[in-house]
C-alpha positions as a printed Julia matrix, in Angstrom:
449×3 Matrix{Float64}:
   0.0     0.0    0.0
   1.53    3.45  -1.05
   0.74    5.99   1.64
  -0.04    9.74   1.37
   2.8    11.26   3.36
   4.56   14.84   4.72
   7.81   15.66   4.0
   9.74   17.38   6.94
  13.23   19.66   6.27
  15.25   19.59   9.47
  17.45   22.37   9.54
  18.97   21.3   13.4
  16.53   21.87  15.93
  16.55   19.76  18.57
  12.51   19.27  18.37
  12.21   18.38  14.77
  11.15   14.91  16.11
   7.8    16.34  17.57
   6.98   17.7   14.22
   7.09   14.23  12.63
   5.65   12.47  15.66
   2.47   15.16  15.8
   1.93   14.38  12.35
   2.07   10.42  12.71
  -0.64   10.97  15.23
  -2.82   12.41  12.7
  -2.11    9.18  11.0
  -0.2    10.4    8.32
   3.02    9.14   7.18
   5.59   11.1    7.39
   9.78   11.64   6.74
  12.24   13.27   8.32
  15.45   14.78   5.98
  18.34   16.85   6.06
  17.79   20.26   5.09
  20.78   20.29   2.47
  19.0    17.73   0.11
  18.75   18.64  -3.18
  15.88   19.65  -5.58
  16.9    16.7   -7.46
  16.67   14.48  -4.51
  13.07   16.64  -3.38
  11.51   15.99  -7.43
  12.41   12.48  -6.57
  10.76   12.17  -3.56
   7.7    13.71  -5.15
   7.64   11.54  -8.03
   5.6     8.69  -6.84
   2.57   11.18  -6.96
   2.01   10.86  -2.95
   3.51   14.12  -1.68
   0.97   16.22   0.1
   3.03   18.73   1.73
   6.38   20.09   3.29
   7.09   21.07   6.72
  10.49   23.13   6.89
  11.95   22.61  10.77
  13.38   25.1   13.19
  17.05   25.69  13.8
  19.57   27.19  16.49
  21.37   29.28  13.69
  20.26   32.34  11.98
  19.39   32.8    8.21
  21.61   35.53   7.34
  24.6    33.79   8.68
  24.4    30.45   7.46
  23.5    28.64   3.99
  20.82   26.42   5.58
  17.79   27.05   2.91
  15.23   25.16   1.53
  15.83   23.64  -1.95
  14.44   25.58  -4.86
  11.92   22.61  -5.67
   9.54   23.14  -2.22
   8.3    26.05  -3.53
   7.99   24.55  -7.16
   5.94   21.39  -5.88
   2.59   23.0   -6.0
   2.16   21.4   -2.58
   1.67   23.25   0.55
   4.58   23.95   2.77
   4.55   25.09   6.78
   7.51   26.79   8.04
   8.31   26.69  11.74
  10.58   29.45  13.53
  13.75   29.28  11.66
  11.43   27.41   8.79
   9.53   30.68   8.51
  12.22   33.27   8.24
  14.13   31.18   5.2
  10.95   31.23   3.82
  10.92   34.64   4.18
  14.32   35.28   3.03
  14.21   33.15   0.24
  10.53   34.28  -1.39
  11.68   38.12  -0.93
  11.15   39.3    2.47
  13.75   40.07   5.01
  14.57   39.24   8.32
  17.12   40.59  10.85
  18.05   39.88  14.79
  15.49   40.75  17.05
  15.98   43.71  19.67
  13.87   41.83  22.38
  14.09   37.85  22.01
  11.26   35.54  23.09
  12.16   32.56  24.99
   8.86   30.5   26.55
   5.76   31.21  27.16
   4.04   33.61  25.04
   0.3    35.23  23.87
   0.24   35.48  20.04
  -3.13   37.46  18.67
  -4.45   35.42  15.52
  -5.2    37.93  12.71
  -6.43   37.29   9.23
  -8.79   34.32   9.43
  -6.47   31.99   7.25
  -7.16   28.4    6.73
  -4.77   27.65   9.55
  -5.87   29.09  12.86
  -9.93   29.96  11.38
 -11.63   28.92  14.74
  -8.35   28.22  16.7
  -8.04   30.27  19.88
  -7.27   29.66  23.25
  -8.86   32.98  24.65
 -10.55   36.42  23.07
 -10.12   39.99  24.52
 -12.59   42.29  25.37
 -12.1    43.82  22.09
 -13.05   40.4   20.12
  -9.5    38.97  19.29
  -8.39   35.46  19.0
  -5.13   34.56  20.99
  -3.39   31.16  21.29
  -0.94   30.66  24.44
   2.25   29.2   22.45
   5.87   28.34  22.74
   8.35   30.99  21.25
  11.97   30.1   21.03
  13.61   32.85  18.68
  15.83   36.13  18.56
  15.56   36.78  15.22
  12.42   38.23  13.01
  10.68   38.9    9.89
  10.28   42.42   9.8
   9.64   42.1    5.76
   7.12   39.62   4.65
   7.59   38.47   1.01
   5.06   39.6   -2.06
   1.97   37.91  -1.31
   1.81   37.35   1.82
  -0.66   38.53   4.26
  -0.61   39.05   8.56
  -1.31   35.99  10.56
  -0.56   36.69  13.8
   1.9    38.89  16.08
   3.33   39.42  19.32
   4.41   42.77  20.86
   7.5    41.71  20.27
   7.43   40.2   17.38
   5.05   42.18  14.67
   5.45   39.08  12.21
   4.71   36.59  13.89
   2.79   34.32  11.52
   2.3    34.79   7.89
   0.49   33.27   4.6
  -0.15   33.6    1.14
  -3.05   30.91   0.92
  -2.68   30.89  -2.86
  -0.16   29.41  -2.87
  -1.08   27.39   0.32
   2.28   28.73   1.96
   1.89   29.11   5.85
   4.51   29.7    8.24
   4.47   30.39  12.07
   7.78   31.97  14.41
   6.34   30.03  17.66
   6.25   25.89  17.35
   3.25   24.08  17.42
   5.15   20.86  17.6
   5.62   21.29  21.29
   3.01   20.78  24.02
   3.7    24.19  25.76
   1.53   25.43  22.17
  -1.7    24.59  23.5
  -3.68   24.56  20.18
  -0.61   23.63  18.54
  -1.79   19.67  17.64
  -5.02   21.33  15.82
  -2.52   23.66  13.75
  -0.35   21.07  12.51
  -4.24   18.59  12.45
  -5.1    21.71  10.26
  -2.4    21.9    8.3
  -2.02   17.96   7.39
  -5.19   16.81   7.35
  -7.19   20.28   5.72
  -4.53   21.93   4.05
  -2.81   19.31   2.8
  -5.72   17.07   2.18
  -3.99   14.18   3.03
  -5.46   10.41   3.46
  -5.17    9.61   7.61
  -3.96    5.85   6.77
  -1.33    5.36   8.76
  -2.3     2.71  11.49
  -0.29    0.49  13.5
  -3.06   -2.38  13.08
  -3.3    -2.16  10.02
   0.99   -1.62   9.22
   1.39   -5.53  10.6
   0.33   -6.97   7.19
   2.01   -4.57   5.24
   5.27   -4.94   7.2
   4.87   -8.82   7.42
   4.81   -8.89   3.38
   7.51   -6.5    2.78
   9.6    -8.61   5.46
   8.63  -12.11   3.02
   9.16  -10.03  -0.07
  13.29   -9.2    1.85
  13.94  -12.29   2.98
  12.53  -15.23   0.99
  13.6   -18.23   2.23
  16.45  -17.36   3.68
  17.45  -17.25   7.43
  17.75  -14.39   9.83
  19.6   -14.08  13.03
  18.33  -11.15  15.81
  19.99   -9.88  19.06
  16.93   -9.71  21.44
  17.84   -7.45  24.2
  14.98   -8.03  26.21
  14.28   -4.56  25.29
  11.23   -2.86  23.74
  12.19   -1.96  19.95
  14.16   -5.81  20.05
  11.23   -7.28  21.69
   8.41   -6.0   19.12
  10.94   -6.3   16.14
  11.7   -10.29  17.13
   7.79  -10.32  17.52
   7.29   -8.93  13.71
   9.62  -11.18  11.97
   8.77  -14.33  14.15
   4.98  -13.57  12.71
   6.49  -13.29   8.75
   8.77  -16.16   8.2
   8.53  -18.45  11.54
  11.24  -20.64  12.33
  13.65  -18.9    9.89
  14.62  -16.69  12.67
  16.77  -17.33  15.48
  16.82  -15.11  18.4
  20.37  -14.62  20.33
  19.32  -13.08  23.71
  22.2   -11.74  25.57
  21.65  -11.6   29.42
  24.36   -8.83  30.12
  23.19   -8.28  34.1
  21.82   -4.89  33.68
  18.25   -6.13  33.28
  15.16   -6.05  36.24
  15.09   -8.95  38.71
  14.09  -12.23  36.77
  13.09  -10.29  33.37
  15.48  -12.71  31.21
  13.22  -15.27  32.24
  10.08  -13.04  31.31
  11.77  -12.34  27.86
  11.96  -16.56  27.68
   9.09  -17.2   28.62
   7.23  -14.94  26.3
   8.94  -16.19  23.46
   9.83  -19.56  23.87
   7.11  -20.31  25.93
   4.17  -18.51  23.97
   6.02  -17.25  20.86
   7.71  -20.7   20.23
  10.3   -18.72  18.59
  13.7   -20.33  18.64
  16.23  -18.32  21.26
  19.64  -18.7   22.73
  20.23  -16.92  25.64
  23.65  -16.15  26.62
  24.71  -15.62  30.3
  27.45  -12.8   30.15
  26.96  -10.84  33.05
  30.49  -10.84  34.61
  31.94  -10.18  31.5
  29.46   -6.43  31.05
  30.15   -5.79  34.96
  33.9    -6.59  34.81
  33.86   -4.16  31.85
  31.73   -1.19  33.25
  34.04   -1.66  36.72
  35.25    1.76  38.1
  33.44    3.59  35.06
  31.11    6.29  36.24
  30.67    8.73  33.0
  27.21    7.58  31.33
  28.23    8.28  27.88
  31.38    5.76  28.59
  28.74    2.72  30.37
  26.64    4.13  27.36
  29.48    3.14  24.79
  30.7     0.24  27.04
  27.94   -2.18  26.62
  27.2    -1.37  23.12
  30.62   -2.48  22.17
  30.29   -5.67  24.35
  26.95   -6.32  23.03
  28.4    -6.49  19.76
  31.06   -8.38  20.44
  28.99  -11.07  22.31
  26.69  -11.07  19.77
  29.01  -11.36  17.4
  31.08  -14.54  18.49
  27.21  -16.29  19.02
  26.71  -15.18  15.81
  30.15  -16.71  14.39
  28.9   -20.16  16.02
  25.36  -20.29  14.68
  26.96  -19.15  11.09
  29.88  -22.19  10.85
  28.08  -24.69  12.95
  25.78  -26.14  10.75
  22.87  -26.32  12.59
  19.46  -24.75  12.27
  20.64  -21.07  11.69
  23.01  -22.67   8.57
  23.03  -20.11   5.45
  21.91  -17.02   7.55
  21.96  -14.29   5.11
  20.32  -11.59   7.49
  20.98  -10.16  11.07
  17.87   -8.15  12.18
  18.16   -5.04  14.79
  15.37   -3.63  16.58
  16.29    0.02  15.11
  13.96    2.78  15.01
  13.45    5.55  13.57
  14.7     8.38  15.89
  18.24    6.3   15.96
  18.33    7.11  12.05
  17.17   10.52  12.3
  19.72   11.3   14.95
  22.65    9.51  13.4
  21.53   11.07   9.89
  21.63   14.19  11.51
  25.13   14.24  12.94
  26.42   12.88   9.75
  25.29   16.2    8.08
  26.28   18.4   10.94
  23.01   20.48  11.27
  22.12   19.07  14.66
  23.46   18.84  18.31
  24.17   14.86  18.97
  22.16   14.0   21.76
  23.73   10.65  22.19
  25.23    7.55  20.3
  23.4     4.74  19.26
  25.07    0.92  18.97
  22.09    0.06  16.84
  23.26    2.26  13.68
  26.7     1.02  13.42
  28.67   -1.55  10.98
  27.78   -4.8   12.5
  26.17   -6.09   9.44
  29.09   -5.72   7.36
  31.4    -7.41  10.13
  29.06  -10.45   9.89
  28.85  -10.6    6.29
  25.19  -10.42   6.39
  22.21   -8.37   5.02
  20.72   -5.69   7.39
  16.58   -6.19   8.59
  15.45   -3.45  10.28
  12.02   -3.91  10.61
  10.93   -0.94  12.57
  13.43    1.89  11.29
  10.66    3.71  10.15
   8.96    4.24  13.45
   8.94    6.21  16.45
   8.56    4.37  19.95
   5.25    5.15  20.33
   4.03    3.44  17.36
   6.84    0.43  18.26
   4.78    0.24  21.47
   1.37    0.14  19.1
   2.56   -2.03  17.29
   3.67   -4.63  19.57
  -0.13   -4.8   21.32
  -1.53   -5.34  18.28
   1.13   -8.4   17.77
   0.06   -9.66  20.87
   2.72   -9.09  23.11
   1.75   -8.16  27.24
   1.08   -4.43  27.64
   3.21   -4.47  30.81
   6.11   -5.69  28.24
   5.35   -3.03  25.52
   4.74   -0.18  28.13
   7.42   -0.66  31.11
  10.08    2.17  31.06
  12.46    1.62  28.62
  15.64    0.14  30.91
  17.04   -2.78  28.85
  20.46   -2.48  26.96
  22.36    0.59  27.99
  19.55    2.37  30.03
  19.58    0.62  33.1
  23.86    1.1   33.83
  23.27    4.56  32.12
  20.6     5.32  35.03
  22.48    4.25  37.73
  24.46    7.2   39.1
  28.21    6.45  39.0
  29.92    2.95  38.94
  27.94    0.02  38.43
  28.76   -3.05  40.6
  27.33   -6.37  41.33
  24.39   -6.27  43.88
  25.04  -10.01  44.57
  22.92  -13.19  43.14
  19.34  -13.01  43.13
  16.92  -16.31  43.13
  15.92  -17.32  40.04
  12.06  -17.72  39.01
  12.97  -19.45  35.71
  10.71  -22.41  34.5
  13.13  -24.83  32.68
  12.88  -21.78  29.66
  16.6   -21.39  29.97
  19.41  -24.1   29.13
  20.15  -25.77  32.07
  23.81  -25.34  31.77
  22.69  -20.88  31.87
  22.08  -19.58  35.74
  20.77  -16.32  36.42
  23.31  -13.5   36.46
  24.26  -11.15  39.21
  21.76   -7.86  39.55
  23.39   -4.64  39.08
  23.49   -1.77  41.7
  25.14    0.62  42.68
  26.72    1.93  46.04
């Protein structure tokens, strides 16, 4: 099934995510790319005829010091574009209008009168003054302005402050607002971007976890074939549901390596094998390296360093497992494929610090060369979604809701939460029901003194 979808410029801001995620929750499919792609690249992406609009991002730099712009072909489309903060004033810059640094810079809260009745905020209001005018309570985060708007365009709303503060030329079904309605501190700010999407854009709302399994089960068939697939299941969410996904395409062609590293919750290894060995009857090995994680992570405090720590040991246990299943013959031989439970904000964030127009937030293991040190084709099942909809999704597979919904602590979050070193709280009883091989015993708890 081709969807409808939103295309969405990110030009560094550190909320760019929301944008996309409000959007999903319309139910429209939407993609997240570097601002610096090409018109070529943007006809491309139109060219399948399912393009229904363009969202341009905000950004911590400022449009007359940079080269950050939107490519030529957004405002060539036909479609209708939305530009957000830094999104609006490269709008501005680049359709003729002009915009310069701000003597008085907004930073939180702020009351933004709605003028003009455009499509976009018609009916939208939060409160009206005596006198009769609409104002929305929003979230500005700027210090520069447009104090020119370009031919064409018409007042949409302003601030004291900030005279410009939201303009449009609906002919062109150009919109563009310098507070962000992606955030929650906007408190009408879902019904913009509903407006935008589902009104302006006039764009299908198909994009439903439910209905995603069979379309994501084929395209999984269609990859693989007959061939086998090996997964690390963390015991994690994204692992958990991804493991879950493939399990339901192809069956017994995938083998599960579950790596018990000692950083999980008391007796959740044998929760994870019990789900799916017990219920799933998915074939898994699980792996007891717990002193091998702790002896690693001994005397390290910094989080980014645990962070990095039991990535790389993850791989590498993973990767010897891996080595065995490959040369031994046995049910995993001729695995072509190692599945990862990435999602989509690991490839937005790692995209984004490739090109340089956002602050890393952190490093993820699951974006990384592993593939390629296996010899093996890449499955990501789930790289195109955002947690929320991994947690959607695995309800509708059938997986517990206390599974799906617990705080995400598997992998690197539980050492990375656990203020300074990590260390062995001592052996724990075991509540395992013969899922486990008998030769495996439950590893050590972490904690931390």
């Amino acid at each position: 099934m081709q969807h409808q979808k939103i295309l969405i410029l990110d030009f560094g801001s550190q909320v760019t995510q929301l944008i996309a995620r409000r959007v999903r929750e319309a139910h429209v499919y939407c993609e997240v790319h570097p601002c610096d792609v090409s018109s070529d690249w943007v006809r491309e992406f139109a060219a399948d005829g399912q393009l229904k609009g363009v969202i341009l991002s905000g950004s911590h730099a400022s449009v007359y010091e940079v080269d950050d712009k939107a490519p030529d072909a957004v405002f060539e489309l036909g479609v209708p574009v939305l530009g957000i903060c830094y999104g609006m004033q490269t709008m501005a810059q680049q359709l003729g209008g002009k915009v310069e640094a701000g003597k008085t810079r907004e930073f939180g809260y702020a009351e933004v009168r709605a003028r003009g009745h455009t499509a976009l905020l018609k009916d939208i209001a939060d409160f009206h003054t005596p006198e009769g005018h609409g104002m929305l309570k929003v979230w500005m985060s700027h210090g520069d302005k447009v104090t020119d708007m370009p031919p064409g365009f018409k007042l949409m709303a302003s601030t004291d402050a900030c005279p410009i503060a939201g303009m449009a030329d609906e002919s062109r079904g150009y919109y563009a607002v310098q507070f962000h309605p992606e955030v929650t501190h906007t408190v009408q700010g879902r019904a913009m971007l509903d407006r935008f999407v589902l009104d302006i854009c006039g764009t299908r709302a198909d994009w439903v976890m439910r209905d995603h399994i069979e379309e994501a089960v084929q395209k999984i068939r269609d990859q693989v074939g007959d061939e086998e697939v090996i997964l690390g299941l963390s015991g994690g969410v994204d692992s958990s549901v991804a493991a879950a996904l493939i399990h339901r395409a192809i069956g017994d062609q995938l083998t599960c390596v579950f790596v018990d590293h000692g950083l999980l919750r008391l007796n959740e290894g044998d929760m994870v094998m019990d789900m799916f060995v017990g219920k799933l009857h998915a074939k898994v090995i699980r792996v007891d390296a717990a002193d091998q994680f702790l002896g690693h992570l001994s005397g390290v405090s910094d989080p980014e360093a645990k962070r990095k720590i039991i990535g790389r040991e993850f791989v590498e246990v993973f990767k010897a497992e891996a080595a065995k299943l490959i040369s031994s013959g046995a049910s995993t031989k001729g695995a072509k494929w190692l599945a990862q439970g990435t999602i989509y904000p690991d490839v937005i964030e790692s995209g984004g610090a490739k090109s340089k127009k956002a602050v890393t937030i952190k490093s993820h293991h699951n974006v990384g060369g592993l593939p390629e040190q296996l010899g093996l084709k890449l499955l990501e099942p789930l790289r195109d979604l955002f947690k929320d909809e991994v947690r959607e999704l695995g309800v509708a597979l059938g997986l517990p809701h206390d599974m799906v919904y617990r705080h995400p602590f598997p992998g690197p979050g539980l050492g990375v939460r656990i203020l300074g070193e990590v260390k062995s709280a001592g052996p724990t009883p075991s509540s395992s029901k013969n899922c486990a091989p008998p030769s495996t015993t439950t590893p050590a708890r972490a904690g931390t003194t």
